[in-house]
CSV table of C-alpha atoms in Angstrom, one decimal:
chain,number,residue,atom,x,y,z
O,1,UNK,CA,20.1,-50.2,-6.1
O,2,UNK,CA,22.9,-50.8,-8.7
O,3,UNK,CA,21.4,-49.7,-11.4
O,4,UNK,CA,19.4,-47.3,-9.4
O,5,UNK,CA,23.1,-45.4,-8.7
O,6,UNK,CA,23.7,-45.8,-12.0
O,7,UNK,CA,21.5,-43.9,-13.4
O,8,UNK,CA,21.5,-41.4,-11.9
O,9,UNK,CA,25.5,-41.0,-11.8
O,10,UNK,CA,24.3,-40.8,-15.9
O,11,UNK,CA,22.6,-37.6,-14.7
O,12,UNK,CA,25.3,-36.4,-13.0
O,13,UNK,CA,27.4,-36.6,-15.7
O,14,UNK,CA,25.1,-34.8,-17.6
O,15,UNK,CA,24.5,-32.2,-14.9
O,16,UNK,CA,25.1,-29.0,-17.0
O,17,UNK,CA,21.2,-29.6,-18.7
O,18,UNK,CA,19.6,-29.4,-14.3
O,19,UNK,CA,22.7,-26.3,-14.7
O,20,UNK,CA,20.7,-24.7,-17.7
O,21,UNK,CA,17.5,-25.6,-18.3
O,22,UNK,CA,16.7,-26.2,-14.4
O,23,UNK,CA,18.3,-24.1,-12.3
O,24,UNK,CA,18.8,-21.2,-15.1
O,25,UNK,CA,15.4,-20.7,-16.4
O,26,UNK,CA,13.8,-21.4,-13.2
O,27,UNK,CA,15.7,-18.1,-12.0
O,28,UNK,CA,14.3,-16.2,-14.6
O,29,UNK,CA,10.6,-17.2,-13.7
O,30,UNK,CA,10.5,-16.8,-10.3
O,31,UNK,CA,12.5,-12.8,-11.4
O,32,UNK,CA,9.5,-12.8,-13.1
O,33,UNK,CA,7.4,-14.1,-11.4
O,34,UNK,CA,9.1,-11.7,-8.2
O,35,UNK,CA,7.9,-8.7,-10.5
O,36,UNK,CA,3.8,-9.2,-10.9
O,37,UNK,CA,4.5,-10.3,-7.4
O,38,UNK,CA,5.5,-6.9,-6.5
O,39,UNK,CA,3.3,-5.2,-8.0
O,40,UNK,CA,0.7,-6.9,-6.5
O,41,UNK,CA,2.3,-5.7,-2.7
O,42,UNK,CA,1.5,-2.3,-4.7
O,43,UNK,CA,-1.1,-2.9,-5.2
O,44,UNK,CA,-2.5,-4.4,-2.1
O,45,UNK,CA,-1.1,-1.4,0.3
O,46,UNK,CA,-2.6,1.1,-2.2
O,47,UNK,CA,-6.2,-0.3,-2.1
O,48,UNK,CA,-7.3,0.6,1.8
O,49,UNK,CA,-9.2,3.8,1.6
O,50,UNK,CA,-7.2,6.3,4.1
O,51,UNK,CA,-7.4,10.1,4.9
O,52,UNK,CA,-7.6,12.4,1.8
O,53,UNK,CA,-4.3,15.1,3.3
O,54,UNK,CA,-3.7,17.6,-0.1
O,55,UNK,CA,-0.1,18.8,-1.2
O,56,UNK,CA,0.5,21.0,1.4
O,57,UNK,CA,2.9,24.0,-0.3
O,58,UNK,CA,6.0,25.9,1.7
O,59,UNK,CA,4.8,29.7,1.5
O,60,UNK,CA,7.5,32.3,1.9
O,61,UNK,CA,5.4,35.7,3.7
O,62,UNK,CA,7.8,39.4,3.6
O,63,UNK,CA,6.4,42.0,5.2
O,64,UNK,CA,8.4,45.3,5.0
O,65,UNK,CA,5.5,47.4,6.3
O,66,UNK,CA,6.0,46.6,9.8
O,67,UNK,CA,6.4,49.8,10.9
O,68,UNK,CA,2.5,50.3,10.5
O,69,UNK,CA,0.8,49.4,12.6
O,70,UNK,CA,-2.5,48.5,9.8
O,71,UNK,CA,0.4,46.7,8.3
O,72,UNK,CA,1.0,44.5,10.2
O,73,UNK,CA,-2.1,42.8,11.3
O,74,UNK,CA,-2.2,42.6,7.4
O,75,UNK,CA,0.8,40.3,8.0
O,76,UNK,CA,0.0,38.3,10.8
O,77,UNK,CA,-3.2,37.7,9.4
O,78,UNK,CA,-1.8,36.5,6.4
O,79,UNK,CA,0.4,34.3,7.8
O,80,UNK,CA,-2.2,32.5,10.4
O,81,UNK,CA,-4.9,32.2,7.1
O,82,UNK,CA,-2.1,30.2,5.1
O,83,UNK,CA,-0.8,28.7,7.7
O,84,UNK,CA,-4.1,26.6,7.7
O,85,UNK,CA,-3.2,25.1,4.3
O,86,UNK,CA,0.7,25.9,4.2
O,87,UNK,CA,4.0,25.4,5.2
O,88,UNK,CA,5.0,28.7,6.2
O,89,UNK,CA,8.8,29.5,5.8
O,90,UNK,CA,11.3,31.0,7.2
O,91,UNK,CA,13.6,33.6,4.7
O,92,UNK,CA,16.3,36.4,4.8
O,93,UNK,CA,14.3,39.3,3.7
O,94,UNK,CA,17.4,39.4,0.9
O,95,UNK,CA,17.2,39.5,-3.1
O,96,UNK,CA,19.6,37.3,-3.5
O,97,UNK,CA,18.4,33.9,-0.7
O,98,UNK,CA,15.1,35.4,-2.2
O,99,UNK,CA,15.6,33.9,-5.4
O,100,UNK,CA,17.9,31.2,-3.7
O,101,UNK,CA,14.4,30.0,-1.9
O,102,UNK,CA,12.7,30.2,-5.6
O,103,UNK,CA,14.7,28.4,-7.4
O,104,UNK,CA,15.8,25.6,-5.3
O,105,UNK,CA,12.2,24.9,-4.3
O,106,UNK,CA,12.6,25.5,-0.6
O,107,UNK,CA,9.1,28.7,-0.9
O,108,UNK,CA,6.7,27.1,-3.9
O,109,UNK,CA,4.9,30.8,-3.2
O,110,UNK,CA,7.4,34.1,-2.2
O,111,UNK,CA,4.8,36.5,-0.5
O,112,UNK,CA,6.2,40.4,0.1
O,113,UNK,CA,3.4,42.8,1.5
O,114,UNK,CA,5.1,46.4,-0.1
O,115,UNK,CA,6.3,48.9,2.2
O,116,UNK,CA,2.5,51.1,3.0
O,117,UNK,CA,0.4,48.1,1.9
O,118,UNK,CA,-1.6,48.8,4.6
O,119,UNK,CA,-2.3,53.2,4.0
O,120,UNK,CA,-2.8,52.1,0.1
O,121,UNK,CA,-4.8,49.4,1.3
O,122,UNK,CA,-7.2,51.5,3.2
O,123,UNK,CA,-7.4,54.3,1.0
O,124,UNK,CA,-8.5,51.8,-1.5
O,125,UNK,CA,-11.3,50.7,1.3
O,126,UNK,CA,-12.8,53.5,1.9
O,127,UNK,CA,-13.1,54.9,-1.2
O,128,UNK,CA,-14.7,51.7,-1.7
O,129,UNK,CA,-17.4,52.2,0.6
O,130,UNK,CA,-17.8,55.4,-0.6
O,131,UNK,CA,-18.4,54.4,-4.4
O,132,UNK,CA,-20.9,52.1,-2.8
O,133,UNK,CA,-22.7,54.7,-1.1
O,134,UNK,CA,-23.3,56.6,-4.1
O,135,UNK,CA,-23.1,54.0,-6.3
O,136,UNK,CA,-19.9,54.5,-8.6
O,137,UNK,CA,-17.1,52.2,-9.6
O,138,UNK,CA,-15.1,51.1,-7.0
O,139,UNK,CA,-11.2,51.2,-7.8
O,140,UNK,CA,-9.4,49.0,-7.6
O,141,UNK,CA,-7.5,47.3,-4.3
O,142,UNK,CA,-3.2,47.2,-4.7
O,143,UNK,CA,-1.9,44.3,-5.0
O,144,UNK,CA,1.1,41.7,-2.4
O,145,UNK,CA,3.7,41.0,-4.5
O,146,UNK,CA,4.4,37.2,-4.9
O,147,UNK,CA,6.4,34.8,-7.0
O,148,UNK,CA,5.8,31.2,-7.5
O,149,UNK,CA,8.3,28.4,-7.4
O,150,UNK,CA,7.5,27.3,-11.4
O,151,UNK,CA,9.1,23.7,-9.9
O,152,UNK,CA,5.6,22.7,-9.6
O,153,UNK,CA,2.1,24.2,-9.6
O,154,UNK,CA,1.9,23.7,-5.4
O,155,UNK,CA,2.8,27.3,-5.1
O,156,UNK,CA,-0.1,29.1,-7.9
O,157,UNK,CA,-2.2,27.1,-5.9
O,158,UNK,CA,-1.4,29.9,-2.7
O,159,UNK,CA,-1.8,32.2,-4.6
O,160,UNK,CA,-4.7,31.8,-4.6
O,161,UNK,CA,-4.9,31.3,-1.3
O,162,UNK,CA,-3.4,34.8,-0.8
O,163,UNK,CA,-6.7,36.5,-2.8
O,164,UNK,CA,-9.4,34.5,-1.3
O,165,UNK,CA,-7.9,36.1,2.3
O,166,UNK,CA,-7.8,40.0,1.5
O,167,UNK,CA,-11.7,39.4,-0.6
O,168,UNK,CA,-12.6,37.9,3.0
O,169,UNK,CA,-11.0,40.2,4.5
O,170,UNK,CA,-12.5,43.6,2.5
O,171,UNK,CA,-15.8,42.2,3.3
O,172,UNK,CA,-15.7,41.5,6.7
O,173,UNK,CA,-14.2,45.6,7.1
O,174,UNK,CA,-17.0,46.6,4.8
O,175,UNK,CA,-19.8,44.2,6.4
O,176,UNK,CA,-18.5,45.1,9.9
O,177,UNK,CA,-18.0,41.0,10.5
O,178,UNK,CA,-16.4,40.2,13.4
O,179,UNK,CA,-15.9,43.5,15.1
O,180,UNK,CA,-15.8,43.7,18.5
O,181,UNK,CA,-14.9,47.4,18.8
O,182,UNK,CA,-14.3,51.1,16.8
O,183,UNK,CA,-15.8,49.7,13.6
O,184,UNK,CA,-14.0,53.1,12.1
O,185,UNK,CA,-12.1,51.9,9.2
O,186,UNK,CA,-9.0,53.1,9.3
O,187,UNK,CA,-8.4,51.3,12.9
O,188,UNK,CA,-5.8,49.1,13.4
O,189,UNK,CA,-8.5,47.5,15.9
O,190,UNK,CA,-10.5,47.1,13.0
O,191,UNK,CA,-8.1,45.1,10.5
O,192,UNK,CA,-7.5,43.0,13.1
O,193,UNK,CA,-10.3,42.0,14.0
O,194,UNK,CA,-11.9,41.1,10.6
O,195,UNK,CA,-8.4,39.0,9.6
O,196,UNK,CA,-10.1,37.1,12.9
O,197,UNK,CA,-12.8,36.3,11.2
O,198,UNK,CA,-12.0,35.8,7.6
O,199,UNK,CA,-9.0,33.1,9.6
O,200,UNK,CA,-11.6,31.6,11.5
O,201,UNK,CA,-13.8,31.3,8.3
O,202,UNK,CA,-11.2,29.9,6.8
O,203,UNK,CA,-12.9,26.9,5.8
O,204,UNK,CA,-15.5,29.2,4.6
O,205,UNK,CA,-14.1,31.4,2.3
O,206,UNK,CA,-12.4,27.9,0.3
O,207,UNK,CA,-14.1,26.2,-2.9
O,208,UNK,CA,-16.3,22.6,-2.3
O,209,UNK,CA,-14.3,20.3,-4.0
O,210,UNK,CA,-15.8,16.4,-3.7
O,211,UNK,CA,-14.1,13.7,-2.6
O,212,UNK,CA,-15.1,10.1,-3.6
O,213,UNK,CA,-13.5,7.1,-1.5
O,214,UNK,CA,-13.6,4.7,-4.6
O,215,UNK,CA,-14.0,0.8,-3.1
O,216,UNK,CA,-11.7,-0.9,-1.5
O,217,UNK,CA,-9.6,-3.6,-4.2
O,218,UNK,CA,-9.7,-6.9,-3.5
O,219,UNK,CA,-6.0,-6.1,-2.8
O,220,UNK,CA,-5.6,-10.1,-1.0
O,221,UNK,CA,-7.3,-11.4,-4.8
O,222,UNK,CA,-4.0,-9.4,-6.1
O,223,UNK,CA,-1.7,-11.1,-3.8
O,224,UNK,CA,-3.3,-14.8,-5.1
O,225,UNK,CA,-3.3,-13.5,-8.8
O,226,UNK,CA,0.4,-13.5,-8.8
O,227,UNK,CA,1.0,-16.5,-6.9
O,228,UNK,CA,-0.6,-18.5,-9.0
O,229,UNK,CA,0.9,-17.0,-11.5
O,230,UNK,CA,4.5,-17.1,-10.3
O,231,UNK,CA,3.9,-21.3,-9.9
O,232,UNK,CA,2.7,-21.8,-13.3
O,233,UNK,CA,5.9,-20.2,-14.4
O,234,UNK,CA,7.2,-23.4,-13.7
O,235,UNK,CA,5.6,-25.2,-16.5
O,236,UNK,CA,8.7,-23.8,-18.9
O,237,UNK,CA,11.4,-25.4,-16.8
O,238,UNK,CA,10.1,-27.9,-15.2
O,239,UNK,CA,9.3,-29.4,-18.9
O,240,UNK,CA,12.5,-28.9,-20.0
O,241,UNK,CA,15.0,-30.0,-17.6
O,242,UNK,CA,12.8,-33.1,-16.8
O,243,UNK,CA,12.0,-34.1,-20.3
O,244,UNK,CA,15.9,-33.9,-21.7
O,245,UNK,CA,17.8,-35.7,-17.9
O,246,UNK,CA,14.5,-38.3,-18.0
O,247,UNK,CA,14.9,-38.8,-21.9
O,248,UNK,CA,19.0,-39.1,-21.3
O,249,UNK,CA,19.0,-41.5,-18.7
O,250,UNK,CA,16.4,-43.7,-19.9
O,251,UNK,CA,18.2,-43.4,-23.9
O,252,UNK,CA,21.3,-44.6,-21.4
O,253,UNK,CA,20.4,-47.7,-21.0
O,254,UNK,CA,18.5,-48.4,-24.6
O,255,UNK,CA,21.1,-48.3,-26.9
O,256,UNK,CA,21.8,-51.7,-28.7
O,257,UNK,CA,24.6,-52.7,-26.5
O,258,UNK,CA,24.2,-52.3,-23.3
O,259,UNK,CA,20.9,-53.7,-24.0
O,260,UNK,CA,21.7,-57.1,-24.4
O,261,UNK,CA,24.1,-56.6,-21.8
O,262,UNK,CA,21.3,-55.7,-19.0
O,263,UNK,CA,18.9,-59.2,-20.9
O,264,UNK,CA,21.9,-61.2,-20.5
O,265,UNK,CA,22.5,-60.4,-16.8
O,266,UNK,CA,19.9,-62.5,-14.1
O,267,UNK,CA,18.5,-59.7,-12.8
O,268,UNK,CA,15.1,-60.0,-13.3
O,269,UNK,CA,13.9,-56.5,-15.7
O,270,UNK,CA,10.9,-55.7,-13.5
O,271,UNK,CA,13.5,-55.1,-10.9
O,272,UNK,CA,15.8,-53.0,-13.9
O,273,UNK,CA,12.6,-51.0,-15.8
O,274,UNK,CA,11.6,-50.2,-11.6
O,275,UNK,CA,15.1,-48.9,-10.8
O,276,UNK,CA,15.6,-47.1,-14.2
O,277,UNK,CA,12.5,-46.0,-13.2
O,278,UNK,CA,12.9,-45.4,-8.8
O,279,UNK,CA,15.7,-42.5,-11.0
O,280,UNK,CA,13.2,-41.1,-13.1
O,281,UNK,CA,11.3,-40.3,-9.7
O,282,UNK,CA,14.0,-39.1,-8.2
O,283,UNK,CA,14.6,-36.0,-10.2
O,284,UNK,CA,10.9,-35.5,-11.2
O,285,UNK,CA,11.3,-35.1,-7.1
O,286,UNK,CA,14.3,-33.6,-6.2
O,287,UNK,CA,13.5,-30.7,-9.3
O,288,UNK,CA,9.4,-30.1,-7.9
O,289,UNK,CA,11.2,-29.5,-4.3
O,290,UNK,CA,14.3,-27.3,-5.7
O,291,UNK,CA,11.9,-24.8,-7.8
O,292,UNK,CA,8.5,-25.1,-4.4
O,293,UNK,CA,11.7,-23.6,-2.2
O,294,UNK,CA,12.8,-20.6,-5.1
O,295,UNK,CA,8.4,-19.9,-5.3
O,296,UNK,CA,9.2,-19.6,-1.5
O,297,UNK,CA,11.9,-17.9,-1.5
O,298,UNK,CA,10.1,-14.9,-4.0
O,299,UNK,CA,7.1,-14.8,-1.9
O,300,UNK,CA,8.9,-14.0,0.9
O,301,UNK,CA,11.3,-11.5,-0.5
O,302,UNK,CA,8.5,-9.9,-2.1
O,303,UNK,CA,7.1,-8.8,1.3
O,304,UNK,CA,4.5,-11.6,1.2
O,305,UNK,CA,3.5,-14.4,3.8
O,306,UNK,CA,1.9,-18.0,2.1
O,307,UNK,CA,0.6,-18.1,5.5
O,308,UNK,CA,-1.2,-15.8,4.4
O,309,UNK,CA,-2.3,-16.9,1.8
O,310,UNK,CA,-3.2,-19.7,2.6
O,311,UNK,CA,-2.2,-23.5,3.5
O,312,UNK,CA,-5.1,-25.2,2.0
O,313,UNK,CA,-4.2,-23.2,-1.2
O,314,UNK,CA,0.3,-22.8,-1.2
O,315,UNK,CA,-0.2,-27.0,-0.2
O,316,UNK,CA,-2.4,-27.5,-3.0
O,317,UNK,CA,-0.4,-25.5,-6.2
O,318,UNK,CA,2.6,-27.4,-4.7
O,319,UNK,CA,0.7,-30.8,-5.2
O,320,UNK,CA,-0.4,-29.6,-9.1
O,321,UNK,CA,3.1,-28.4,-9.2
O,322,UNK,CA,4.1,-32.7,-8.1
O,323,UNK,CA,1.9,-33.9,-10.8
O,324,UNK,CA,2.8,-31.3,-13.3
O,325,UNK,CA,6.6,-32.2,-12.8
O,326,UNK,CA,5.7,-36.4,-13.4
O,327,UNK,CA,4.1,-35.6,-16.3
O,328,UNK,CA,6.7,-33.8,-17.5
O,329,UNK,CA,9.3,-36.8,-16.8
O,330,UNK,CA,6.7,-39.1,-18.7
O,331,UNK,CA,7.3,-36.8,-21.4
O,332,UNK,CA,11.7,-37.4,-21.2
O,333,UNK,CA,10.4,-41.9,-20.9
O,334,UNK,CA,8.3,-40.9,-23.8
O,335,UNK,CA,11.0,-38.8,-25.8
O,336,UNK,CA,13.6,-41.7,-24.9
O,337,UNK,CA,12.3,-44.6,-26.4
O,338,UNK,CA,12.7,-43.8,-30.2
O,339,UNK,CA,16.3,-43.4,-29.5
O,340,UNK,CA,16.7,-40.2,-30.3
O,341,UNK,CA,20.1,-38.1,-30.7
O,342,UNK,CA,21.4,-36.0,-27.4
O,343,UNK,CA,20.6,-33.2,-30.0
O,344,UNK,CA,17.2,-34.1,-30.9
O,345,UNK,CA,16.9,-34.5,-27.6
O,346,UNK,CA,17.3,-31.1,-26.6
O,347,UNK,CA,15.9,-29.5,-29.3
O,348,UNK,CA,12.9,-31.3,-28.6
O,349,UNK,CA,13.0,-30.8,-24.7
O,350,UNK,CA,13.1,-26.9,-25.5
O,351,UNK,CA,10.6,-26.7,-28.1
O,352,UNK,CA,8.3,-28.8,-26.4
O,353,UNK,CA,8.9,-26.9,-23.0
O,354,UNK,CA,8.4,-23.5,-25.3
O,355,UNK,CA,5.3,-24.5,-26.3
O,356,UNK,CA,4.0,-25.7,-23.0
O,357,UNK,CA,4.4,-22.2,-21.7
O,358,UNK,CA,3.2,-19.6,-24.2
O,359,UNK,CA,0.0,-21.9,-24.8
O,360,UNK,CA,-0.7,-22.6,-21.1
O,361,UNK,CA,-1.7,-18.6,-20.2
O,362,UNK,CA,1.1,-18.0,-17.1
O,363,UNK,CA,3.4,-15.7,-19.3
O,364,UNK,CA,1.1,-14.1,-21.3
O,365,UNK,CA,-1.1,-10.7,-19.1
O,366,UNK,CA,-4.6,-11.9,-21.0
O,367,UNK,CA,-6.8,-14.4,-22.1
O,368,UNK,CA,-5.3,-16.3,-24.6
O,369,UNK,CA,-6.4,-16.1,-28.5
O,370,UNK,CA,-8.3,-19.2,-29.3
O,371,UNK,CA,-6.3,-20.8,-31.7
O,372,UNK,CA,-3.2,-20.3,-29.0
O,373,UNK,CA,-5.6,-22.2,-26.5
O,374,UNK,CA,-6.7,-25.1,-28.8
O,375,UNK,CA,-2.8,-25.9,-29.1
O,376,UNK,CA,-2.5,-25.5,-25.1
O,377,UNK,CA,-5.0,-28.1,-24.7
O,378,UNK,CA,-3.2,-30.6,-25.8
O,379,UNK,CA,-0.5,-29.9,-23.7
O,380,UNK,CA,-0.6,-30.4,-19.8
O,381,UNK,CA,0.7,-26.9,-19.2
O,382,UNK,CA,-2.6,-25.9,-20.0
O,383,UNK,CA,-4.8,-28.3,-17.9
O,384,UNK,CA,-1.5,-27.4,-14.7
O,385,UNK,CA,-1.9,-23.8,-15.3
O,386,UNK,CA,-6.1,-23.7,-15.1
O,387,UNK,CA,-5.6,-25.9,-11.9
O,388,UNK,CA,-3.7,-23.2,-10.2
O,389,UNK,CA,-5.4,-20.5,-11.1
O,390,UNK,CA,-9.1,-22.1,-9.9
O,391,UNK,CA,-7.5,-23.7,-6.6
O,392,UNK,CA,-5.6,-19.8,-6.4
O,393,UNK,CA,-9.0,-18.6,-7.3
O,394,UNK,CA,-11.4,-16.3,-3.8
O,395,UNK,CA,-14.4,-17.4,-6.0
O,396,UNK,CA,-13.6,-21.1,-6.6
O,397,UNK,CA,-14.1,-23.1,-3.9
O,398,UNK,CA,-14.8,-26.5,-5.2
O,399,UNK,CA,-12.9,-29.8,-6.1
O,400,UNK,CA,-14.4,-29.8,-9.4
O,401,UNK,CA,-13.2,-26.5,-10.4
O,402,UNK,CA,-9.6,-27.3,-10.2
O,403,UNK,CA,-10.1,-31.8,-9.8
O,404,UNK,CA,-11.2,-32.1,-13.4
O,405,UNK,CA,-7.4,-29.3,-14.6
O,406,UNK,CA,-5.7,-31.1,-12.9
O,407,UNK,CA,-7.3,-35.0,-14.1
O,408,UNK,CA,-6.1,-34.0,-17.4
O,409,UNK,CA,-2.6,-33.8,-16.6
O,410,UNK,CA,-2.7,-37.0,-14.4
O,411,UNK,CA,-4.5,-39.0,-18.1
O,412,UNK,CA,-1.4,-36.6,-19.3
O,413,UNK,CA,1.1,-38.5,-17.6
O,414,UNK,CA,-0.6,-41.6,-17.7
O,415,UNK,CA,-0.8,-41.4,-22.0
O,416,UNK,CA,2.8,-40.1,-22.1
O,417,UNK,CA,3.9,-44.0,-20.3
O,418,UNK,CA,2.1,-46.0,-22.1
O,419,UNK,CA,2.7,-44.6,-25.9
O,420,UNK,CA,7.3,-45.2,-24.1
O,421,UNK,CA,6.0,-48.1,-22.8
O,422,UNK,CA,4.8,-49.8,-26.4
O,423,UNK,CA,7.3,-48.1,-28.3
O,424,UNK,CA,9.6,-49.5,-26.1
O,425,UNK,CA,7.5,-53.2,-25.3
O,426,UNK,CA,7.5,-53.0,-30.2
O,427,UNK,CA,11.6,-52.4,-30.0
O,428,UNK,CA,12.4,-54.6,-27.4
O,429,UNK,CA,10.7,-57.5,-28.9
O,430,UNK,CA,13.1,-57.1,-31.8
O,431,UNK,CA,16.2,-57.0,-30.4
O,432,UNK,CA,18.5,-59.5,-30.5
O,433,UNK,CA,21.1,-60.9,-28.4
O,434,UNK,CA,23.7,-62.0,-30.9
O,435,UNK,CA,26.3,-58.8,-31.0
O,436,UNK,CA,26.5,-57.8,-35.1
O,437,UNK,CA,29.6,-58.5,-37.2
O,438,UNK,CA,30.9,-55.3,-35.7
O,439,UNK,CA,30.5,-52.9,-33.3
O,440,UNK,CA,31.6,-49.3,-32.8
O,441,UNK,CA,34.5,-49.6,-30.2
O,442,UNK,CA,33.2,-46.7,-28.3
O,443,UNK,CA,30.2,-48.4,-27.4
O,444,UNK,CA,32.7,-51.0,-25.6
O,445,UNK,CA,31.8,-50.5,-21.2
């Protein structure tokens, strides 16, 4: 296993590639995937239909007519009426305190019943009753003082509740509704009974608003889609990191001088190739395990349990990711057989990784343009993302939905390996054990 250990030491000597392409890029992809998962979690949390609770305004009622029995009953009835739809706040009856409460948001609406309001209310009520019998024009009723806060619209809505209370109170007094005692309009008992009637029939005085609950959205499907996006984003870091690292690994053994030394060694070439392949698979397995652990951590950070997504779907998605990692390693092996320079390996790895990511569909929120779909079908990334999406799609559970894309990913891996072996065969059959007359001293040792 000396060759395998040497190959792993070659990778460790170039660990900057792993830190940059695998660790760095995968962290960026996980952050993007976690953002999608958090959006899915919020969609799932808001998908259930609960009881509708309208916003309750904060109202301050100041009754300056408590010295009058009628005014006191009017104020008590108003507080009970508003208490059904608003929060009643207590504020000291001073101009500065009332202004501070209105400006600071402590109250959305301030209602002030001025002194003598109850008497004026009864006078207007008696005049209305008299004009109703004679058919004359009725006079306007006195208004209470109101001040709505500019911080929200709840104060203006609460002001409508105040108007509906006095309208219901006038109607009850004029029609004799809810009267248990004297029908005298000037009686405080009549006002008290009318106020109680208005409070008891609060719901009937409100405008009828129909609330239609929209059907519950498929929140679990949003979670599955978010997980599929997170797994699909592994295409870029895995493809780039494994292409560069595996190409660097095999490139270290195919330089002319090293290749001649290996041919002159007593070890069989199949054993050498097998150990090199083992080292490449170890790198691919490590990269895959690292990204799986990163995905699991990202799901836990988003508050999503992998078990809630279904272990069968999750394990199948991770299996497809492993096959894609092998495909990326095969592409790195194929690239190394052309004996490129280190800068060319990095350029090809990053460029092909970007092409795979942007044409796979994992980085886009919607369907890709037809041209990009056509380009993507010539790379394993499109088929990888299609397989993952099919596995996590709750509407498709058949093997054919994800088995065909996975088979294509396997075929890509075999095609890359075959091309690499063909190029290796062509170059090694022309190799010679005789060293050139002049050699580069830097290649010795």
